[in-house]
CSV table of C-alpha atoms and ligand atoms in Angstrom, one decimal:
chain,number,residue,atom,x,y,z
A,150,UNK,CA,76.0,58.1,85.9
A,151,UNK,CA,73.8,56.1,83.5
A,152,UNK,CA,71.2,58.7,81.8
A,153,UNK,CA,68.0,57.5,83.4
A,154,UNK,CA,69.0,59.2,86.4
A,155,UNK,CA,68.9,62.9,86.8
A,156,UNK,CA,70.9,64.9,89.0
A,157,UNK,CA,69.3,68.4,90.2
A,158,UNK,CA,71.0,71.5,88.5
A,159,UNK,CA,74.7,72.9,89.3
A,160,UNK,CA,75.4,69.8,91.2
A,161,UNK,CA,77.8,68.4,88.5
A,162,UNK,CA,79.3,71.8,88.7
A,163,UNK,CA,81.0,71.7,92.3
A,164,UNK,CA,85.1,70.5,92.4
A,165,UNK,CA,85.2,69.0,95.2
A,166,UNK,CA,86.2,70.6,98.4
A,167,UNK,CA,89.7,70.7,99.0
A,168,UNK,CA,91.2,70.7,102.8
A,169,UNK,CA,94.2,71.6,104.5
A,170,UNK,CA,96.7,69.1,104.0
A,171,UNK,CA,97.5,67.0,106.5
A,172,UNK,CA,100.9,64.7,106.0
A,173,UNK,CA,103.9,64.6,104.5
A,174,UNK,CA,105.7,61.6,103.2
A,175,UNK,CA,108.3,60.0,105.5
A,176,UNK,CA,107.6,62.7,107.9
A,177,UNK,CA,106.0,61.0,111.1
A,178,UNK,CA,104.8,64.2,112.8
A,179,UNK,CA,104.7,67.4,110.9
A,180,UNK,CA,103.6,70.4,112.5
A,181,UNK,CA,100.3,71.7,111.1
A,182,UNK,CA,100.0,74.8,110.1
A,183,UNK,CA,97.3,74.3,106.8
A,184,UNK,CA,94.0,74.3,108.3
A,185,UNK,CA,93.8,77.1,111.2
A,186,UNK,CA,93.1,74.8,114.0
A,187,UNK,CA,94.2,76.2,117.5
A,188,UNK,CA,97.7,75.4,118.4
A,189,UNK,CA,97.0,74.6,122.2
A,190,UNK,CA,94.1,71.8,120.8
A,191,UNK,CA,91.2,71.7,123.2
A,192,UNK,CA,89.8,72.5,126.6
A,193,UNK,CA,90.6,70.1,129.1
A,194,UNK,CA,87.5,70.2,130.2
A,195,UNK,CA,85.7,69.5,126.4
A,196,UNK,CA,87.8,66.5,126.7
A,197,UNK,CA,86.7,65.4,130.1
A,198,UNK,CA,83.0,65.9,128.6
A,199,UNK,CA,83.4,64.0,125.4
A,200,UNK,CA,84.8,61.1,127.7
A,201,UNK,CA,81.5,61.3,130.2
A,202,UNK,CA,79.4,61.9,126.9
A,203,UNK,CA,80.7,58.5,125.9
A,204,UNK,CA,79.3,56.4,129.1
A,205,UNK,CA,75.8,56.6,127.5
A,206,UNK,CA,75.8,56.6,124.0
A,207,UNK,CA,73.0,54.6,123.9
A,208,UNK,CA,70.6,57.5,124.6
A,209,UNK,CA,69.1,59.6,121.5
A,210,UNK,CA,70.8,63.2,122.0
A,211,UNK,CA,68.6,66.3,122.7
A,212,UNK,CA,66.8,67.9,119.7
A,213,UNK,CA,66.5,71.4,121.0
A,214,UNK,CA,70.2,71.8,121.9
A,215,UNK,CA,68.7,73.5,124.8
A,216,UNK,CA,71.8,73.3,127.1
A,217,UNK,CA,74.1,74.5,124.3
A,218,UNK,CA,72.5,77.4,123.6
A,219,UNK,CA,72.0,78.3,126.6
A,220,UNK,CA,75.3,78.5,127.3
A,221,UNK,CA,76.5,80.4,124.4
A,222,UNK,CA,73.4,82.8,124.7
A,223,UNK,CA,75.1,83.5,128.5
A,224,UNK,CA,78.8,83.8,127.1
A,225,UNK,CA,77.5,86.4,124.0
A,226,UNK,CA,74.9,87.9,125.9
A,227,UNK,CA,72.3,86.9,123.1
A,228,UNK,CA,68.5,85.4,123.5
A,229,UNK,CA,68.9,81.8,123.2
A,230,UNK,CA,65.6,81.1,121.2
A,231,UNK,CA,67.6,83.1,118.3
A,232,UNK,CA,70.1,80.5,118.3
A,233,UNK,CA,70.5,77.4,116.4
A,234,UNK,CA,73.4,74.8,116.5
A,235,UNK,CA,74.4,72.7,113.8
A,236,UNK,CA,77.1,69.8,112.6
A,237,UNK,CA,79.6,72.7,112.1
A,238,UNK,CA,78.8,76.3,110.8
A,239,UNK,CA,78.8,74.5,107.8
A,240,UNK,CA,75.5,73.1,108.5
A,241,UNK,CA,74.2,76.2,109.0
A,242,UNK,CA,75.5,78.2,106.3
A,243,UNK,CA,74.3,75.1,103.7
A,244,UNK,CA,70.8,75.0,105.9
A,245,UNK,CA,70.3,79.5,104.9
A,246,UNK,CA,71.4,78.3,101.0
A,247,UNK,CA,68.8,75.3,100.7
A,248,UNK,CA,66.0,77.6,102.9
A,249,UNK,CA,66.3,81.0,100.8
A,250,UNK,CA,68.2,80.3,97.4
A,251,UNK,CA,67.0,78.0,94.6
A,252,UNK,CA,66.8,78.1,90.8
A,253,UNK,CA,66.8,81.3,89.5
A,254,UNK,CA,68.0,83.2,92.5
A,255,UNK,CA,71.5,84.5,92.6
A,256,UNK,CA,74.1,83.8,96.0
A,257,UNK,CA,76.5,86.8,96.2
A,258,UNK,CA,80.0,86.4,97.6
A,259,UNK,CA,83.6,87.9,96.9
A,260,UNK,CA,86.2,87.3,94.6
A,261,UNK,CA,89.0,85.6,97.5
A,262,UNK,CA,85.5,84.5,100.1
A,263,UNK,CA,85.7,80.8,100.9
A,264,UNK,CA,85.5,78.5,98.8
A,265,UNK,CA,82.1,76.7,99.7
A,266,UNK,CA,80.3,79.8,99.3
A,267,UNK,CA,80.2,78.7,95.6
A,268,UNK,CA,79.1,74.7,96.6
A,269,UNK,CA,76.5,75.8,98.7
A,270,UNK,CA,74.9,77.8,96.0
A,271,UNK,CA,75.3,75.3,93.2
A,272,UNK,CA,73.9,73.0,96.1
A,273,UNK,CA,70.8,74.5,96.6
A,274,UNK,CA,70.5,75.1,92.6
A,275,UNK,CA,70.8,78.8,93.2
A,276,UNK,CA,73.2,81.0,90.2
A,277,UNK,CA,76.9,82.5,92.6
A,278,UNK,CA,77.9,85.9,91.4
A,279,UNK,CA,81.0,87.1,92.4
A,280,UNK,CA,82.0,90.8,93.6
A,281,UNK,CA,85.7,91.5,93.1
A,282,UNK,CA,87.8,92.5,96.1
A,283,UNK,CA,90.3,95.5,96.5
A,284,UNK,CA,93.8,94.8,97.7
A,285,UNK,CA,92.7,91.5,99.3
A,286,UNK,CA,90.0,93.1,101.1
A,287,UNK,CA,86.1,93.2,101.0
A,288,UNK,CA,84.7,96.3,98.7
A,289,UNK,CA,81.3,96.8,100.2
A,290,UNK,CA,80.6,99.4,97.1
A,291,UNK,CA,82.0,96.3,94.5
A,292,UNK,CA,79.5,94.1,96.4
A,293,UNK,CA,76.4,96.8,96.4
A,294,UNK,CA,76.8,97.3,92.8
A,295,UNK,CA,76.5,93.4,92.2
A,296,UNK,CA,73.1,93.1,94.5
A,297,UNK,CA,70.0,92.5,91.9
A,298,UNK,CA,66.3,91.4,92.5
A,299,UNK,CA,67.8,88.0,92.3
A,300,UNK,CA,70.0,88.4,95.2
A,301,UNK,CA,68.8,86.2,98.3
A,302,UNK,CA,71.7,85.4,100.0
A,303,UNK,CA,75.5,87.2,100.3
A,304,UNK,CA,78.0,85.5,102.1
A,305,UNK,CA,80.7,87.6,104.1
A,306,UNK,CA,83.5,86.1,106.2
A,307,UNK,CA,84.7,88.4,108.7
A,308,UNK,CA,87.5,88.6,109.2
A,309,UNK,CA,87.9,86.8,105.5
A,310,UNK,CA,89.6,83.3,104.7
A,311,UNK,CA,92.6,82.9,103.3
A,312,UNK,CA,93.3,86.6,103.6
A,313,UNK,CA,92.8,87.7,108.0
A,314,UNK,CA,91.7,91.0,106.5
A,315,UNK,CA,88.2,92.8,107.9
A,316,UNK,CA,85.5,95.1,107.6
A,317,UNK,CA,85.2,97.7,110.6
A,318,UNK,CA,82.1,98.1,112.0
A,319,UNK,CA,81.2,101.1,110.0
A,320,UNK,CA,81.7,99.4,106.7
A,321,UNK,CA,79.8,96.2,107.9
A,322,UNK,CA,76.9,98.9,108.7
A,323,UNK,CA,77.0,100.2,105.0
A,324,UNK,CA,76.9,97.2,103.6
A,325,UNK,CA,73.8,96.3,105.6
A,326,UNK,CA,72.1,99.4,104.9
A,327,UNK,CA,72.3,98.8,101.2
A,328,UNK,CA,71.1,95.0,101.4
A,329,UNK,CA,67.5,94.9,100.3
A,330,UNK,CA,65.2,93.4,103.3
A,331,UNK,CA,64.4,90.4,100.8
A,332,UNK,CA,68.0,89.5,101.1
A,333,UNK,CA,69.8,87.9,103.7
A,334,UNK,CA,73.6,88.9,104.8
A,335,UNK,CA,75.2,86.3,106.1
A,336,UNK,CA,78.3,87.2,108.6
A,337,UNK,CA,80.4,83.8,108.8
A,338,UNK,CA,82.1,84.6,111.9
A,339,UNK,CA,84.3,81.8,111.7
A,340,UNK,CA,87.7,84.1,113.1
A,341,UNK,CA,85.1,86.8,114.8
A,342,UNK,CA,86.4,86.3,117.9
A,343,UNK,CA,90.2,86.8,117.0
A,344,UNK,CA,89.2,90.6,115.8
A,345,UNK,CA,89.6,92.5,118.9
A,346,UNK,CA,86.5,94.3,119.7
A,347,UNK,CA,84.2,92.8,117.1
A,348,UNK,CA,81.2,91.1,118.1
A,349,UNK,CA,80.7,89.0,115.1
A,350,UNK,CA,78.0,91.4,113.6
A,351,UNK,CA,75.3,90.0,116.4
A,352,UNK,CA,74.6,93.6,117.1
A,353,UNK,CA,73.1,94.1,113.6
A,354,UNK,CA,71.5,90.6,113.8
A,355,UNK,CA,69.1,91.9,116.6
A,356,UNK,CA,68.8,95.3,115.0
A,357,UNK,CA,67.5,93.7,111.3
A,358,UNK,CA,65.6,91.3,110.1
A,359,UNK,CA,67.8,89.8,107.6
A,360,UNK,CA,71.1,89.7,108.9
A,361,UNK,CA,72.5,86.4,110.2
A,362,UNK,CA,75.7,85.4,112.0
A,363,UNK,CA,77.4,82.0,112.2
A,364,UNK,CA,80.1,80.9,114.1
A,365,UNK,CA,82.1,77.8,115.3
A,366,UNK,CA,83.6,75.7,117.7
A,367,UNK,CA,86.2,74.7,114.9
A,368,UNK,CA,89.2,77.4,115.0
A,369,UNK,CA,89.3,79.1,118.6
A,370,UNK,CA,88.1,76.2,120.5
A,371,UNK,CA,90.2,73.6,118.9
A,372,UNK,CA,86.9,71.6,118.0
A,373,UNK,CA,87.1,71.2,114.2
A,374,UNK,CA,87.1,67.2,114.4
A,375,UNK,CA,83.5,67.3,117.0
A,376,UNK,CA,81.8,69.3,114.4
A,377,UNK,CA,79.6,71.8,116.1
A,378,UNK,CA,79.0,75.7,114.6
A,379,UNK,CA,76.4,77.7,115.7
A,380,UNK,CA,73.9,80.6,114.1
A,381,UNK,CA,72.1,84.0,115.4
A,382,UNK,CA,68.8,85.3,113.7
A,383,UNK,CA,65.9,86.7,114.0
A,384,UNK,CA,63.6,84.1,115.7
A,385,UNK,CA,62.0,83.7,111.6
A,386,UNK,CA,64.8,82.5,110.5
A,387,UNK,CA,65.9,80.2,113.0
A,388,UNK,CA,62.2,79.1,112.5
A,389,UNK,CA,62.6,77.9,108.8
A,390,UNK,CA,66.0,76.5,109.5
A,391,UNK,CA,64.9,74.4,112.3
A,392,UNK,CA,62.2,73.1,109.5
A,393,UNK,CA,64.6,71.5,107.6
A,394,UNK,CA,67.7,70.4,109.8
A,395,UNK,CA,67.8,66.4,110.9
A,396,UNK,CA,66.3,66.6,114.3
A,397,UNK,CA,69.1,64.8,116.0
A,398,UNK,CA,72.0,66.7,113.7
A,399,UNK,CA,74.0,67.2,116.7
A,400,UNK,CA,75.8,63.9,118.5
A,401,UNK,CA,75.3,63.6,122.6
A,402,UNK,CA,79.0,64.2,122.3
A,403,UNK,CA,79.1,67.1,120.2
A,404,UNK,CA,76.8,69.1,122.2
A,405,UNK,CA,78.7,67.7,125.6
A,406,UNK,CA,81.9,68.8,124.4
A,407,UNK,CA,80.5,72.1,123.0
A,408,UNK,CA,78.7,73.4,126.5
A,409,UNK,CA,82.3,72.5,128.6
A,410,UNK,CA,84.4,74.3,126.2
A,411,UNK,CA,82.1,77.5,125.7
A,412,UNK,CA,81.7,78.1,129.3
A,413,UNK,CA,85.8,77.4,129.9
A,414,UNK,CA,86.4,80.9,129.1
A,415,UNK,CA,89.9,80.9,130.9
A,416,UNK,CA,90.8,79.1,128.3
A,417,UNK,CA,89.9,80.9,125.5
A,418,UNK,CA,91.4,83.6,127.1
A,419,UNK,CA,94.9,82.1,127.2
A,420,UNK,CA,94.3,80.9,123.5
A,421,UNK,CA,93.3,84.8,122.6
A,422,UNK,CA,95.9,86.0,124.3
A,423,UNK,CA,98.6,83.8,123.1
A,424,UNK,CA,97.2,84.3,119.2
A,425,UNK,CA,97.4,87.9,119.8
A,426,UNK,CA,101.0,87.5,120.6
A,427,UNK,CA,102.2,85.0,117.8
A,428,UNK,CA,100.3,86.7,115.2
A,429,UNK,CA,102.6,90.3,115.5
A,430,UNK,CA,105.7,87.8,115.9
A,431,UNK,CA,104.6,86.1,112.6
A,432,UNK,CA,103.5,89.2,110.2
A,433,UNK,CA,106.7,90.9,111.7
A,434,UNK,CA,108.9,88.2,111.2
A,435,UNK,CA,108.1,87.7,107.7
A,436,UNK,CA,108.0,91.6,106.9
A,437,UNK,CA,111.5,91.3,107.9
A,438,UNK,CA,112.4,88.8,105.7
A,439,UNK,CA,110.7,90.4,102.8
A,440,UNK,CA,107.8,88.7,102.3
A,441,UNK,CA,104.8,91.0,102.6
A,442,UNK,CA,101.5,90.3,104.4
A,443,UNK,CA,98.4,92.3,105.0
A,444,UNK,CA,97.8,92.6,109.0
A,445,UNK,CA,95.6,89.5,110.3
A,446,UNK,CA,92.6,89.9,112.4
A,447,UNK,CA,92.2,85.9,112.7
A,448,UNK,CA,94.6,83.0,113.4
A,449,UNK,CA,96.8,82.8,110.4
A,450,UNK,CA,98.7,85.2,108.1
A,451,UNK,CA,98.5,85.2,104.4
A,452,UNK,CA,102.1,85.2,103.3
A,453,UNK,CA,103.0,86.8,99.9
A,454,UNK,CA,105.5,85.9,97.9
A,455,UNK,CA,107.3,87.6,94.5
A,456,UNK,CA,105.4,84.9,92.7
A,457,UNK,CA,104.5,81.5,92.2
A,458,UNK,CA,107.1,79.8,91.4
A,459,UNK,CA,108.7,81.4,94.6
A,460,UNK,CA,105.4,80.4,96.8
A,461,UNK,CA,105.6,76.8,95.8
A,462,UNK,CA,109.5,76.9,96.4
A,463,UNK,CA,108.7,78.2,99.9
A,464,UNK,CA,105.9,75.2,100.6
A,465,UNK,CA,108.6,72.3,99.3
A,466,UNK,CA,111.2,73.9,101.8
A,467,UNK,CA,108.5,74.3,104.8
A,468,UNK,CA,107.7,70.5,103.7
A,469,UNK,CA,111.0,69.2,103.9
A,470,UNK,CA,111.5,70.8,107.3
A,471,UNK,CA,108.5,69.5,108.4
A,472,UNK,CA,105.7,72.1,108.5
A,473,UNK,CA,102.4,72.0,106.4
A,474,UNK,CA,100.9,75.5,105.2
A,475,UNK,CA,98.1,76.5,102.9
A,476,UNK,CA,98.6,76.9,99.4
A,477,UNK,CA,96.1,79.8,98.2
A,478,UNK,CA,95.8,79.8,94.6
A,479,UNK,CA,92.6,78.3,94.5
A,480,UNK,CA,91.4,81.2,96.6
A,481,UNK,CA,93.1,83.6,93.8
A,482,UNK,CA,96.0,83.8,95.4
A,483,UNK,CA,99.2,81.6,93.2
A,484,UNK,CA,102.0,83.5,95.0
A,485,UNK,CA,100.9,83.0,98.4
A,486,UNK,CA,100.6,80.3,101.5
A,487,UNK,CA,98.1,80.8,104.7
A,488,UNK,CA,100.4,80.1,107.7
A,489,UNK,CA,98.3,79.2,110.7
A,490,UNK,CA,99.3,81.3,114.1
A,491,UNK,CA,101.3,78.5,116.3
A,492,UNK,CA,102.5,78.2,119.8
A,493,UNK,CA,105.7,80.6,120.3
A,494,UNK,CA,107.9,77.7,119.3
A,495,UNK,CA,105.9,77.0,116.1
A,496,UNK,CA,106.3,80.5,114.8
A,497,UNK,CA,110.2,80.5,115.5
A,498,UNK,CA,110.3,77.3,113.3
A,499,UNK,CA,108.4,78.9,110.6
A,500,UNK,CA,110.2,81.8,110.4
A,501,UNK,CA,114.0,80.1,111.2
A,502,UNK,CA,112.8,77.8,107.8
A,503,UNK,CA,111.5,80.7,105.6
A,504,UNK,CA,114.8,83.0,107.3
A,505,UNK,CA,116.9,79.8,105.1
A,506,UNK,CA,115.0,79.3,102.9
A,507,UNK,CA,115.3,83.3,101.7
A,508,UNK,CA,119.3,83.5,102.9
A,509,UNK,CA,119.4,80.3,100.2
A,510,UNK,CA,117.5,81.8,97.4
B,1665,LIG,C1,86.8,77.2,109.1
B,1665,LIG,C2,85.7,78.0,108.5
B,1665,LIG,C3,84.4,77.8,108.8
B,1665,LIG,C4,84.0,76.8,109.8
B,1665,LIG,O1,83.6,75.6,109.4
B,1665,LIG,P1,83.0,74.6,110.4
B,1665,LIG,O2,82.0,73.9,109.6
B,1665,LIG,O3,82.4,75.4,111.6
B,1665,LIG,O4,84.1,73.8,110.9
B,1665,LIG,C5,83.5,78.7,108.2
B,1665,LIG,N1,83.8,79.7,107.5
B,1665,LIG,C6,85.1,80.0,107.2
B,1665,LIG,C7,85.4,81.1,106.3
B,1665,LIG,C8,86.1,79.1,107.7
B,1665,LIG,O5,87.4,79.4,107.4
């Protein structure tokens, strides 16, 4: 950068996010277990939407999203003008950053939360803090005791990435007692629906003023590569954050693909069901094997191994079998890998490979 030009505070100070990995060399098809994508891919009928969507791609697309959130509004039982859709939950979550945090005010997140917490503070020039966690788990007290008058923003995933753990709903409830009403607590709800029995937090969104959910079409829907996240707040919020999002942030596609798969629910039925199902085959399989894991309330396992030399041993014989998992240690985690809940046949290969890889060890 030549010095004439200036580039806003704690911009210089964000690594560049890093993704799920996606190939192996020489291997022409590996199975793809490093980004939590659904096994099963997506509705049928998304598909058969993003195909129709395509016919007119001439047209502008809507700038309300008025179908979309209609739809979701009917699948969650929520009031749609509370809703906003973005390019990802992403989108949203960087939209609450740039709206309520800037120079000066502190973003609040924990120890092992996902890692673009941290670039969507530095983004919006705003100072991260970071609460430690307990035994891979959110400590609503550690957090509380990090809350000052700086705080605007905290940023919860639940259930968390890379670890599946979760707060009940009684802890969640705690937390939001303690957050000052001139902060906002974000619930990423990302895995929400893969917690059986947990609305995401939208119960506390339409009993307080400054709680907000997000969610996503990118994990249970199998829509990570049409981008489209969505968020719930109190009509306020989704006032300022309609202020500063692009007016047409959201393809014709996108939203087409969106509205078929939220309203195929027997779909995401199957999916839950079948997740359900791997997830106990996969945290029991590996306990058996001797690798420990906390139990998952999303769609992957965080595998532990003794450490991490024997983690990285374990990912170069996954590799050479073909399978692609998710080292942790940028998350805090070097003696670990994030497997991704597969089809049945996916989790028998994982655990035949890491059933060797042990017997070779
Ligand atoms: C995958 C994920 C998201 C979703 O991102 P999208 O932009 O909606 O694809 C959000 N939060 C967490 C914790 C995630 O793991």
């Amino acid at each position: 950068m030549t010095t004439a030009i200036r580039v806003q505070p704690g911009i210089m100070d964000i690594a560049l996010y890093q993704g799920g990995a996606s190939q192996i060399d020489g291997q022409a098809d590996p199975l793809k277990l490093s980004s939590n994508e659904n096994p099963f891919g997506a509705s049928p009928k998304a598909a058969e939407a993003v195909a129709d969507a395509a016919l007119k791609l001439h047209r502008y697309p809507s700038t309300d999203h008025a179908r979309l959130r209609q739809s979701i509004a009917e699948v969650h039982g929520l009031a749609p003008e509370r809703i906003i859709c973005g390019v990802g939950s992403d989108e949203i979550l960087t939209l609450l950053a740039m709206a309520f945090a800037g120079p000066g005010d502190e973003v609040l997140y924990t120890e092992h939360g996902f890692s673009l917490y941290r670039i969507f503070a530095l983004s919006a020039g705003a100072t991260p803090v970071v609460a430690p966690e307990t035994d891979r788990r959110v400590d609503v007290d550690a957090l509380i005791a990090k809350i000052t008058q700086a705080t605007r923003l905290i940023y919860i995933a639940n259930p968390a990435n890379p670890t599946g753990t979760a707060l009940d709903r009684v802890e969640l409830t705690r937390l939001a007692d303690a957050v000052p009403e001139n902060c906002l607590l974000v619930l990423d709800g990302a895995y929400a629906e893969f917690f059986d029995g947990y609305d995401g937090g939208a119960s506390l969104v339409t009993a307080r003023a400054n709680v907000v959910m997000t969610r996503t079409f990118s994990k249970l829907y199998g829509l990570g590569g049409l981008r489209v996240g969505w968020g719930y707040a109190s009509r306020d919020i989704i006032d300022v954050l309609n202020r500063i999002r692009g007016p047409f942030n959201m393809s014709s596609v996108a939203l087409s693909g969106a509205e078929a798969a939220v309203n195929d629910r027997r779909f995401v039925e199957t999916c839950l069901t079948e997740n359900a199902e791997q997830r106990a085959r996969l945290v029991g399989g590996l306990r058996q094997l001797g690798i420990a894991c906390d139990d998952s309330q999303a769609n992957f396992v965080m595998a532990r191994f003794a450490d991490e030399d024997e983690a990285l041993a374990a990912d170069a014989h996954l590799k050479s079998v073909g399978i692609l998992v998710r080292l942790v240690k940028g998350y805090g985690f070097p003696e670990a890998l994030r497997i991704t809940v597969g089809r049945a046949e996916d989790v028998t290969r994982v655990l035949d490979a890491l059933a060797n890889f042990k017997g070779a060890a």
